Every structure is written in structure tokens, then in C-alpha cells.
Amino acid sequence: MTRSEKRGFTLVELLVVVVLGGMMVLSIYQVLATNSRTYTVNNAQIQGQQALRAGMDILFSEIREISTEEGDLVGMGADFISVRAQRAFGVACDVDYTVAPNRITSHRLGPAFQAGDSVVIFADNDPALNKDDTWLTRTVQTVDTTSATCPDGSWAQAFGISNLASTGDSVRLGAVIRAFDTYTYGLFDYGGETYLGRWASASMALGRPDPLVGPLVPKRGVSFRYLDSIGAVTTVDTLVAQIEVTLRYRSEVTDARNQRVADSIVGLVYPRN
């Protein structure tokens, strides 16, 4: 074997191979890093859109069911709303004023009434007049756990409520009975991030909200505008005919411009009134 046949790679050739290989690895890394960042940003955008839609669906369904004319809008602020939300519904088929507490037998049209429930009951008073009609706010004191039926034989529930006759025999057959709870929706801090939360009336003093959706923008993550029937801003709860809801989302993820991923949604909700 001659000397020329034993010749290997020169130092220059090795350096060229190393440089080209390094450039190829760097290019592949940049492509992977870009794809990973794009995926992370897109995922944050999708999560934000889902959170905003979920939050709007929750607020829409709750606000849509309230009647501002009947006092269901309990509290109204730029960054919170308190509503009286219906949780059970019935129609009186029998009213007994001779017992204490007064006894109502109601058609079962949904969840059962429970002892301690806050209820509003339609009081017709004089059937020939409509100016004296009102809603009585009372508390269910006792619940009859035995089976009950209305005079027509339909499935019913009986429960006791005091002072139904305080204005006369005002609660008549066919009176609507609505059990409700008061919920407040607003922002609160959860694990260092801002979330849309819901406080039940019993937990307001304890400061224990239920986290719903987030993370949202601190202080401006949710806002409400209260409008009357012609679209003018009003501060009178019974005049509110439209409620504008705005939700704002912000993630810790940053995009290619080093800006945090953010989004917002605006919806106009009409209470049932």
C-alpha cells in the first residue's frame, strides 16, 4: 500500500463538516422551537376563546332568566352583578289558611322545594283588580315528605309558609311559586390569577366563591353596563332592559412580538321581564 492510499481527512475538511453539521442542527432546532412556540400560542388562544365563551354562556343563561321588573336584579355594579336566580318552580293547586304555618300544595314542575328555601309567591288579592297584585317574599318553613296530589290527581308537593294571609286571602289557586337563591358574579383571585367567580348568598360573608372561568384580566376581566329600553345607561334596577357584558382574557404565554396572548368578548343580554 502506497503512502497516498493511507491519506485521511484533512483538518479543513473536518472543520467544514462540523460547521455544516452545526448549521443543520441549529436550523432544525429553530424550526422545532418556532413550531413549539406557535403551538403554545395557538393553544393559549384556543383556551382563552373557550374560557370567554363559557363565561358568557354562564352569565347569559343566568341573566336571561331574571326579571328586573320583579326585583330579580338584586345588585348592579360596573364589575359585579347580583341576581335572584330561580331554582324551583310550582303552581299552587290548594291553599290552607286554617293551619300554622299556612299550607300550600303545589304542582311539581321541577326540583322539589326544600325547607329554608326563599320563595316569591304571586298574590292576586282582588281578582277584579290588577293594581293590587304583588309578589310575597317568604321562606319555606316545613316540607311534607309524604306523597301529595292536587285535586286533579296530578303529582304535587305540600309545604308550610307563614303569613300568606297577611293581606287577606291573597294567594289563590294557580298562583306561581318560585324558589330562588341570590348569586353574585364578579372577579376574585384564585391561585395568583384572576377568575370569574360566583358567590352564593350563604357564602358571601365567608368569601368563598366558586371559580368558573379564567384566567381573566385583573380588575378589568369582567364589566357590566345597564341599559334601559332605549339603550341609555340607567342606575335604576327596575328600568334595566338590557345588560352589556364584557369579558377579557389574558394568558401568561407571550407571542412572537413578546406580547401576552389576550382576547375579549362582548355580549348584550335581555332579561326576560
PDB file of C-alpha atoms in Angstrom:
ATOM      1  CA  MET A   1       0.000   0.000   0.000  1.00  0.00           C
ATOM      2  CA  THR A   2       1.437   3.400  -1.005  1.00  0.00           C
ATOM      3  CA  ARG A   3       1.523   6.493   1.199  1.00  0.00           C
ATOM      4  CA  SER A   4      -1.188   8.205  -0.874  1.00  0.00           C
ATOM      5  CA  GLU A   5      -3.610   5.319  -0.298  1.00  0.00           C
ATOM      6  CA  LYS A   6      -3.391   5.856   3.513  1.00  0.00           C
ATOM      7  CA  ARG A   7      -4.432   9.521   3.274  1.00  0.00           C
ATOM      8  CA  GLY A   8      -7.406  10.513   5.623  1.00  0.00           C
ATOM      9  CA  PHE A   9      -9.481  13.708   6.131  1.00  0.00           C
ATOM     10  CA  THR A  10      -7.648  16.959   6.464  1.00  0.00           C
ATOM     11  CA  LEU A  11      -8.315  19.390   9.317  1.00  0.00           C
ATOM     12  CA  VAL A  12     -10.021  21.777   6.934  1.00  0.00           C
ATOM     13  CA  GLU A  13     -12.375  19.069   5.718  1.00  0.00           C
ATOM     14  CA  LEU A  14     -13.264  18.130   9.285  1.00  0.00           C
ATOM     15  CA  LEU A  15     -13.953  21.762  10.157  1.00  0.00           C
ATOM     16  CA  VAL A  16     -16.200  22.133   7.121  1.00  0.00           C
ATOM     17  CA  VAL A  17     -18.182  19.028   8.126  1.00  0.00           C
ATOM     18  CA  VAL A  18     -18.514  20.257  11.733  1.00  0.00           C
ATOM     19  CA  VAL A  19     -19.684  23.716  10.619  1.00  0.00           C
ATOM     20  CA  LEU A  20     -22.207  22.339   8.147  1.00  0.00           C
ATOM     21  CA  GLY A  21     -23.472  19.837  10.692  1.00  0.00           C
ATOM     22  CA  GLY A  22     -23.819  22.554  13.333  1.00  0.00           C
ATOM     23  CA  MET A  23     -25.740  24.806  10.940  1.00  0.00           C
ATOM     24  CA  MET A  24     -28.079  21.936  10.117  1.00  0.00           C
ATOM     25  CA  VAL A  25     -28.694  21.153  13.809  1.00  0.00           C
ATOM     26  CA  LEU A  26     -29.261  24.856  14.534  1.00  0.00           C
ATOM     27  CA  SER A  27     -31.761  25.123  11.662  1.00  0.00           C
ATOM     28  CA  ILE A  28     -33.656  22.071  12.864  1.00  0.00           C
ATOM     29  CA  TYR A  29     -33.702  23.461  16.423  1.00  0.00           C
ATOM     30  CA  GLN A  30     -35.038  26.815  15.231  1.00  0.00           C
ATOM     31  CA  VAL A  31     -37.803  25.102  13.259  1.00  0.00           C
ATOM     32  CA  LEU A  32     -38.753  22.970  16.272  1.00  0.00           C
ATOM     33  CA  ALA A  33     -38.614  25.958  18.630  1.00  0.00           C
ATOM     34  CA  THR A  34     -40.783  28.017  16.258  1.00  0.00           C
ATOM     35  CA  ASN A  35     -43.304  25.193  15.898  1.00  0.00           C
ATOM     36  CA  SER A  36     -43.383  24.666  19.656  1.00  0.00           C
ATOM     37  CA  ARG A  37     -43.942  28.380  20.320  1.00  0.00           C
ATOM     38  CA  THR A  38     -46.634  28.545  17.632  1.00  0.00           C
ATOM     39  CA  TYR A  39     -48.391  25.544  19.170  1.00  0.00           C
ATOM     40  CA  THR A  40     -48.195  27.078  22.651  1.00  0.00           C
ATOM     41  CA  VAL A  41     -49.566  30.421  21.446  1.00  0.00           C
ATOM     42  CA  ASN A  42     -52.366  28.782  19.448  1.00  0.00           C
ATOM     43  CA  ASN A  43     -53.256  26.603  22.420  1.00  0.00           C
ATOM     44  CA  ALA A  44     -53.389  29.663  24.701  1.00  0.00           C
ATOM     45  CA  GLN A  45     -55.622  31.451  22.183  1.00  0.00           C
ATOM     46  CA  ILE A  46     -57.974  28.468  21.974  1.00  0.00           C
ATOM     47  CA  GLN A  47     -58.122  28.164  25.766  1.00  0.00           C
ATOM     48  CA  GLY A  48     -58.877  31.876  26.007  1.00  0.00           C
ATOM     49  CA  GLN A  49     -61.671  31.684  23.462  1.00  0.00           C
ATOM     50  CA  GLN A  50     -63.174  28.672  25.230  1.00  0.00           C
ATOM     51  CA  ALA A  51     -62.974  30.426  28.609  1.00  0.00           C
ATOM     52  CA  LEU A  52     -64.642  33.563  27.248  1.00  0.00           C
ATOM     53  CA  ARG A  53     -67.423  31.604  25.567  1.00  0.00           C
ATOM     54  CA  ALA A  54     -68.002  29.534  28.707  1.00  0.00           C
ATOM     55  CA  GLY A  55     -68.130  32.642  30.891  1.00  0.00           C
ATOM     56  CA  MET A  56     -70.531  34.371  28.507  1.00  0.00           C
ATOM     57  CA  ASP A  57     -72.763  31.282  28.380  1.00  0.00           C
ATOM     58  CA  ILE A  58     -72.939  31.180  32.187  1.00  0.00           C
ATOM     59  CA  LEU A  59     -73.777  34.862  32.549  1.00  0.00           C
ATOM     60  CA  PHE A  60     -76.176  34.829  29.596  1.00  0.00           C
ATOM     61  CA  SER A  61     -78.193  31.877  30.922  1.00  0.00           C
ATOM     62  CA  GLU A  62     -78.386  33.385  34.415  1.00  0.00           C
ATOM     63  CA  ILE A  63     -79.234  36.949  33.387  1.00  0.00           C
ATOM     64  CA  ARG A  64     -81.680  35.845  30.691  1.00  0.00           C
ATOM     65  CA  GLU A  65     -83.889  34.209  33.334  1.00  0.00           C
ATOM     66  CA  ILE A  66     -84.217  37.187  35.680  1.00  0.00           C
ATOM     67  CA  SER A  67     -86.972  39.782  35.689  1.00  0.00           C
ATOM     68  CA  THR A  68     -85.773  43.234  36.647  1.00  0.00           C
ATOM     69  CA  GLU A  69     -89.366  44.405  36.999  1.00  0.00           C
ATOM     70  CA  GLU A  70     -89.960  41.749  39.669  1.00  0.00           C
ATOM     71  CA  GLY A  71     -86.815  42.567  41.655  1.00  0.00           C
ATOM     72  CA  ASP A  72     -84.541  39.766  40.438  1.00  0.00           C
ATOM     73  CA  LEU A  73     -81.695  42.225  39.820  1.00  0.00           C
ATOM     74  CA  VAL A  74     -80.533  42.486  43.423  1.00  0.00           C
ATOM     75  CA  GLY A  75     -77.243  44.356  42.932  1.00  0.00           C
ATOM     76  CA  MET A  76     -75.656  46.102  39.968  1.00  0.00           C
ATOM     77  CA  GLY A  77     -72.097  47.398  39.590  1.00  0.00           C
ATOM     78  CA  ALA A  78     -69.516  48.002  36.897  1.00  0.00           C
ATOM     79  CA  ASP A  79     -67.593  44.847  37.875  1.00  0.00           C
ATOM     80  CA  PHE A  80     -70.244  42.672  39.543  1.00  0.00           C
ATOM     81  CA  ILE A  81     -73.878  41.670  39.294  1.00  0.00           C
ATOM     82  CA  SER A  82     -76.155  40.084  41.913  1.00  0.00           C
ATOM     83  CA  VAL A  83     -79.237  38.232  40.729  1.00  0.00           C
ATOM     84  CA  ARG A  84     -82.078  36.336  42.285  1.00  0.00           C
ATOM     85  CA  ALA A  85     -81.902  33.046  40.400  1.00  0.00           C
ATOM     86  CA  GLN A  86     -84.813  30.643  40.187  1.00  0.00           C
ATOM     87  CA  ARG A  87     -84.070  27.160  41.496  1.00  0.00           C
ATOM     88  CA  ALA A  88     -87.543  25.609  41.776  1.00  0.00           C
ATOM     89  CA  PHE A  89     -90.964  26.390  40.346  1.00  0.00           C
ATOM     90  CA  GLY A  90     -94.513  25.440  41.189  1.00  0.00           C
ATOM     91  CA  VAL A  91     -98.178  26.384  40.747  1.00  0.00           C
ATOM     92  CA  ALA A  92    -100.500  26.354  43.748  1.00  0.00           C
ATOM     93  CA  CYS A  93    -103.355  23.878  43.477  1.00  0.00           C
ATOM     94  CA  ASP A  94    -104.523  24.160  47.107  1.00  0.00           C
ATOM     95  CA  VAL A  95    -104.016  26.707  49.903  1.00  0.00           C
ATOM     96  CA  ASP A  96    -104.950  26.032  53.529  1.00  0.00           C
ATOM     97  CA  TYR A  97    -105.010  29.100  55.789  1.00  0.00           C
ATOM     98  CA  THR A  98    -106.503  27.214  58.772  1.00  0.00           C
ATOM     99  CA  VAL A  99    -103.199  25.643  59.828  1.00  0.00           C
ATOM    100  CA  ALA A 100     -99.984  27.215  61.056  1.00  0.00           C
ATOM    101  CA  PRO A 101     -97.827  27.621  59.149  1.00  0.00           C
ATOM    102  CA  ASN A 102    -100.170  28.041  56.207  1.00  0.00           C
ATOM    103  CA  ARG A 103    -100.052  25.043  53.884  1.00  0.00           C
ATOM    104  CA  ILE A 104     -99.594  25.209  50.122  1.00  0.00           C
ATOM    105  CA  THR A 105     -99.962  22.249  47.826  1.00  0.00           C
ATOM    106  CA  SER A 106     -98.123  22.849  44.572  1.00  0.00           C
ATOM    107  CA  HIS A 107     -97.908  21.092  41.249  1.00  0.00           C
ATOM    108  CA  ARG A 108     -94.433  19.557  40.869  1.00  0.00           C
ATOM    109  CA  LEU A 109     -92.883  21.131  37.783  1.00  0.00           C
ATOM    110  CA  GLY A 110     -89.213  20.621  38.525  1.00  0.00           C
ATOM    111  CA  PRO A 111     -86.871  20.309  41.536  1.00  0.00           C
ATOM    112  CA  ALA A 112     -88.584  19.914  44.906  1.00  0.00           C
ATOM    113  CA  PHE A 113     -88.901  22.792  47.356  1.00  0.00           C
ATOM    114  CA  GLN A 114     -86.741  22.441  50.452  1.00  0.00           C
ATOM    115  CA  ALA A 115     -87.158  23.726  53.998  1.00  0.00           C
ATOM    116  CA  GLY A 116     -85.341  27.045  54.257  1.00  0.00           C
ATOM    117  CA  ASP A 117     -85.845  27.953  50.594  1.00  0.00           C
ATOM    118  CA  SER A 118     -86.528  31.604  49.882  1.00  0.00           C
ATOM    119  CA  VAL A 119     -89.593  31.880  47.666  1.00  0.00           C
ATOM    120  CA  VAL A 120     -91.691  34.514  45.947  1.00  0.00           C
ATOM    121  CA  ILE A 121     -95.411  33.812  45.584  1.00  0.00           C
ATOM    122  CA  PHE A 122     -97.804  35.668  43.319  1.00  0.00           C
ATOM    123  CA  ALA A 123    -100.576  37.317  45.315  1.00  0.00           C
ATOM    124  CA  ASP A 124    -103.648  38.163  43.287  1.00  0.00           C
ATOM    125  CA  ASN A 125    -105.611  39.804  46.130  1.00  0.00           C
ATOM    126  CA  ASP A 126    -108.770  41.118  44.424  1.00  0.00           C
ATOM    127  CA  PRO A 127    -109.190  39.170  41.149  1.00  0.00           C
ATOM    128  CA  ALA A 128    -111.185  42.068  39.700  1.00  0.00           C
ATOM    129  CA  LEU A 129    -108.223  44.445  40.048  1.00  0.00           C
ATOM    130  CA  ASN A 130    -104.669  44.272  38.747  1.00  0.00           C
ATOM    131  CA  LYS A 131    -103.226  47.251  40.608  1.00  0.00           C
ATOM    132  CA  ASP A 132    -103.098  45.352  43.904  1.00  0.00           C
ATOM    133  CA  ASP A 133    -101.252  42.302  42.540  1.00  0.00           C
ATOM    134  CA  THR A 134     -97.888  41.691  44.169  1.00  0.00           C
ATOM    135  CA  TRP A 135     -95.188  39.127  44.916  1.00  0.00           C
ATOM    136  CA  LEU A 136     -94.848  37.929  48.507  1.00  0.00           C
ATOM    137  CA  THR A 137     -91.315  37.076  49.639  1.00  0.00           C
ATOM    138  CA  ARG A 138     -91.419  34.252  52.168  1.00  0.00           C
ATOM    139  CA  THR A 139     -89.405  31.270  53.483  1.00  0.00           C
ATOM    140  CA  VAL A 140     -90.426  27.618  53.296  1.00  0.00           C
ATOM    141  CA  GLN A 141     -90.627  26.520  56.937  1.00  0.00           C
ATOM    142  CA  THR A 142     -91.743  22.914  56.693  1.00  0.00           C
ATOM    143  CA  VAL A 143     -91.956  20.327  53.936  1.00  0.00           C
ATOM    144  CA  ASP A 144     -94.424  17.447  53.884  1.00  0.00           C
ATOM    145  CA  THR A 145     -92.374  14.398  52.938  1.00  0.00           C
ATOM    146  CA  THR A 146     -95.446  12.238  52.340  1.00  0.00           C
ATOM    147  CA  SER A 147     -96.883  11.906  48.860  1.00  0.00           C
ATOM    148  CA  ALA A 148     -99.331  14.615  47.881  1.00  0.00           C
ATOM    149  CA  THR A 149    -101.665  15.154  44.964  1.00  0.00           C
ATOM    150  CA  CYS A 150    -103.591  18.094  43.606  1.00  0.00           C
ATOM    151  CA  PRO A 151    -107.390  17.890  43.321  1.00  0.00           C
ATOM    152  CA  ASP A 152    -106.985  16.832  39.689  1.00  0.00           C
ATOM    153  CA  GLY A 153    -104.828  13.895  40.804  1.00  0.00           C
ATOM    154  CA  SER A 154    -101.537  15.236  39.497  1.00  0.00           C
ATOM    155  CA  TRP A 155     -98.280  14.773  41.396  1.00  0.00           C
ATOM    156  CA  ALA A 156     -97.719  17.550  43.948  1.00  0.00           C
ATOM    157  CA  GLN A 157     -95.725  18.689  46.952  1.00  0.00           C
ATOM    158  CA  ALA A 158     -97.024  20.291  50.152  1.00  0.00           C
ATOM    159  CA  PHE A 159     -95.077  22.718  52.342  1.00  0.00           C
ATOM    160  CA  GLY A 160     -95.691  25.266  55.065  1.00  0.00           C
ATOM    161  CA  ILE A 161     -95.231  29.040  54.763  1.00  0.00           C
ATOM    162  CA  SER A 162     -96.303  31.623  57.352  1.00  0.00           C
ATOM    163  CA  ASN A 163     -98.295  34.818  56.833  1.00  0.00           C
ATOM    164  CA  LEU A 164     -99.763  34.043  53.443  1.00  0.00           C
ATOM    165  CA  ALA A 165    -102.980  35.725  54.564  1.00  0.00           C
ATOM    166  CA  SER A 166    -101.339  38.851  55.930  1.00  0.00           C
ATOM    167  CA  THR A 167    -103.105  40.885  53.243  1.00  0.00           C
ATOM    168  CA  GLY A 168    -106.214  38.727  53.077  1.00  0.00           C
ATOM    169  CA  ASP A 169    -106.764  35.513  51.161  1.00  0.00           C
ATOM    170  CA  SER A 170    -104.328  36.760  48.577  1.00  0.00           C
ATOM    171  CA  VAL A 171    -102.620  33.564  47.369  1.00  0.00           C
ATOM    172  CA  ARG A 172    -105.149  31.869  45.163  1.00  0.00           C
ATOM    173  CA  LEU A 173    -105.270  28.675  43.147  1.00  0.00           C
ATOM    174  CA  GLY A 174    -102.941  28.923  40.184  1.00  0.00           C
ATOM    175  CA  ALA A 175    -100.537  31.257  41.975  1.00  0.00           C
ATOM    176  CA  VAL A 176     -96.963  30.955  40.759  1.00  0.00           C
ATOM    177  CA  ILE A 177     -94.342  29.966  43.360  1.00  0.00           C
ATOM    178  CA  ARG A 178     -90.635  30.477  42.659  1.00  0.00           C
ATOM    179  CA  ALA A 179     -87.827  29.335  44.934  1.00  0.00           C
ATOM    180  CA  PHE A 180     -84.647  31.298  44.462  1.00  0.00           C
ATOM    181  CA  ASP A 181     -81.146  31.906  45.690  1.00  0.00           C
ATOM    182  CA  THR A 182     -79.095  35.060  45.328  1.00  0.00           C
ATOM    183  CA  TYR A 183     -75.845  34.783  43.394  1.00  0.00           C
ATOM    184  CA  THR A 184     -73.174  37.407  42.849  1.00  0.00           C
ATOM    185  CA  TYR A 185     -70.843  37.201  39.864  1.00  0.00           C
ATOM    186  CA  GLY A 186     -67.530  39.037  39.844  1.00  0.00           C
ATOM    187  CA  LEU A 187     -63.748  38.721  39.842  1.00  0.00           C
ATOM    188  CA  PHE A 188     -61.607  37.173  42.565  1.00  0.00           C
ATOM    189  CA  ASP A 189     -58.037  35.975  42.982  1.00  0.00           C
ATOM    190  CA  TYR A 190     -57.529  32.225  42.694  1.00  0.00           C
ATOM    191  CA  GLY A 191     -54.020  30.793  42.907  1.00  0.00           C
ATOM    192  CA  GLY A 192     -52.462  34.100  41.953  1.00  0.00           C
ATOM    193  CA  GLU A 193     -54.677  34.520  38.878  1.00  0.00           C
ATOM    194  CA  THR A 194     -57.938  36.367  38.303  1.00  0.00           C
ATOM    195  CA  TYR A 195     -61.069  34.306  37.699  1.00  0.00           C
ATOM    196  CA  LEU A 196     -64.754  34.916  37.174  1.00  0.00           C
ATOM    197  CA  GLY A 197     -66.396  33.579  40.315  1.00  0.00           C
ATOM    198  CA  ARG A 198     -69.840  33.113  41.807  1.00  0.00           C
ATOM    199  CA  TRP A 199     -70.802  33.728  45.408  1.00  0.00           C
ATOM    200  CA  ALA A 200     -73.977  32.169  46.786  1.00  0.00           C
ATOM    201  CA  SER A 201     -75.840  34.302  49.310  1.00  0.00           C
ATOM    202  CA  ALA A 202     -74.833  31.943  52.128  1.00  0.00           C
ATOM    203  CA  SER A 203     -71.126  32.149  51.304  1.00  0.00           C
ATOM    204  CA  MET A 204     -70.753  35.895  50.677  1.00  0.00           C
ATOM    205  CA  ALA A 205     -69.716  36.629  54.274  1.00  0.00           C
ATOM    206  CA  LEU A 206     -67.208  33.771  54.151  1.00  0.00           C
ATOM    207  CA  GLY A 207     -65.657  34.992  50.919  1.00  0.00           C
ATOM    208  CA  ARG A 208     -65.844  31.551  49.326  1.00  0.00           C
ATOM    209  CA  PRO A 209     -66.683  31.949  45.642  1.00  0.00           C
ATOM    210  CA  ASP A 210     -66.893  29.135  43.148  1.00  0.00           C
ATOM    211  CA  PRO A 211     -64.267  29.641  40.400  1.00  0.00           C
ATOM    212  CA  LEU A 212     -65.923  29.473  36.996  1.00  0.00           C
ATOM    213  CA  VAL A 213     -63.597  30.540  34.171  1.00  0.00           C
ATOM    214  CA  GLY A 214     -60.229  32.219  33.766  1.00  0.00           C
ATOM    215  CA  PRO A 215     -57.640  33.497  33.914  1.00  0.00           C
ATOM    216  CA  LEU A 216     -59.052  36.931  33.122  1.00  0.00           C
ATOM    217  CA  VAL A 217     -57.530  40.397  33.121  1.00  0.00           C
ATOM    218  CA  PRO A 218     -57.140  41.667  36.726  1.00  0.00           C
ATOM    219  CA  LYS A 219     -59.625  44.411  37.653  1.00  0.00           C
ATOM    220  CA  ARG A 220     -60.999  44.636  34.095  1.00  0.00           C
ATOM    221  CA  GLY A 221     -61.684  40.987  33.398  1.00  0.00           C
ATOM    222  CA  VAL A 222     -65.456  41.459  33.595  1.00  0.00           C
ATOM    223  CA  SER A 223     -67.577  44.580  33.248  1.00  0.00           C
ATOM    224  CA  PHE A 224     -71.304  45.322  33.054  1.00  0.00           C
ATOM    225  CA  ARG A 225     -73.319  48.173  31.559  1.00  0.00           C
ATOM    226  CA  TYR A 226     -77.001  48.503  32.416  1.00  0.00           C
ATOM    227  CA  LEU A 227     -79.257  49.937  29.724  1.00  0.00           C
ATOM    228  CA  ASP A 228     -82.939  50.823  29.616  1.00  0.00           C
ATOM    229  CA  SER A 229     -85.394  50.010  26.839  1.00  0.00           C
ATOM    230  CA  ILE A 230     -83.995  52.715  24.522  1.00  0.00           C
ATOM    231  CA  GLY A 231     -80.355  51.774  25.142  1.00  0.00           C
ATOM    232  CA  ALA A 232     -79.484  54.570  27.578  1.00  0.00           C
ATOM    233  CA  VAL A 233     -77.382  53.816  30.660  1.00  0.00           C
ATOM    234  CA  THR A 234     -79.517  53.569  33.804  1.00  0.00           C
ATOM    235  CA  THR A 235     -78.838  53.062  37.512  1.00  0.00           C
ATOM    236  CA  VAL A 236     -82.447  52.098  38.332  1.00  0.00           C
ATOM    237  CA  ASP A 237     -82.686  48.318  38.612  1.00  0.00           C
ATOM    238  CA  THR A 238     -86.362  48.065  37.626  1.00  0.00           C
ATOM    239  CA  LEU A 239     -85.690  50.018  34.409  1.00  0.00           C
ATOM    240  CA  VAL A 240     -82.914  47.739  33.180  1.00  0.00           C
ATOM    241  CA  ALA A 241     -83.948  46.137  29.888  1.00  0.00           C
ATOM    242  CA  GLN A 242     -80.506  45.214  28.520  1.00  0.00           C
ATOM    243  CA  ILE A 243     -77.226  44.288  30.167  1.00  0.00           C
ATOM    244  CA  GLU A 244     -73.966  44.560  28.256  1.00  0.00           C
ATOM    245  CA  VAL A 245     -71.384  42.040  29.442  1.00  0.00           C
ATOM    246  CA  THR A 246     -67.675  42.250  28.566  1.00  0.00           C
ATOM    247  CA  LEU A 247     -65.135  39.543  29.405  1.00  0.00           C
ATOM    248  CA  ARG A 248     -61.391  39.984  28.898  1.00  0.00           C
ATOM    249  CA  TYR A 249     -58.886  37.126  28.859  1.00  0.00           C
ATOM    250  CA  ARG A 250     -55.123  37.274  29.334  1.00  0.00           C
ATOM    251  CA  SER A 251     -52.585  34.430  29.424  1.00  0.00           C
ATOM    252  CA  GLU A 252     -49.031  34.213  30.717  1.00  0.00           C
ATOM    253  CA  VAL A 253     -47.986  32.954  27.259  1.00  0.00           C
ATOM    254  CA  THR A 254     -46.288  35.522  25.002  1.00  0.00           C
ATOM    255  CA  ASP A 255     -46.451  35.576  21.206  1.00  0.00           C
ATOM    256  CA  ALA A 256     -43.734  36.284  18.625  1.00  0.00           C
ATOM    257  CA  ARG A 257     -43.908  40.018  19.447  1.00  0.00           C
ATOM    258  CA  ASN A 258     -43.348  39.192  23.127  1.00  0.00           C
ATOM    259  CA  GLN A 259     -46.884  40.287  23.973  1.00  0.00           C
ATOM    260  CA  ARG A 260     -49.127  38.232  26.243  1.00  0.00           C
ATOM    261  CA  VAL A 261     -51.922  36.366  24.488  1.00  0.00           C
ATOM    262  CA  ALA A 262     -55.193  38.221  25.108  1.00  0.00           C
ATOM    263  CA  ASP A 263     -58.759  38.283  23.819  1.00  0.00           C
ATOM    264  CA  SER A 264     -62.163  39.704  24.729  1.00  0.00           C
ATOM    265  CA  ILE A 265     -65.851  39.152  24.057  1.00  0.00           C
ATOM    266  CA  VAL A 266     -68.879  41.462  24.364  1.00  0.00           C
ATOM    267  CA  GLY A 267     -72.473  40.295  24.640  1.00  0.00           C
ATOM    268  CA  LEU A 268     -75.835  42.008  25.100  1.00  0.00           C
ATOM    269  CA  VAL A 269     -78.293  40.108  27.303  1.00  0.00           C
ATOM    270  CA  TYR A 270     -82.007  40.856  27.564  1.00  0.00           C
ATOM    271  CA  PRO A 271     -83.646  39.847  30.886  1.00  0.00           C
ATOM    272  CA  ARG A 272     -86.995  38.113  30.464  1.00  0.00           C
ATOM    273  CA  ASN A 273     -89.086  40.872  32.146  1.00  0.00           C
TER     274      ASN A 273
END
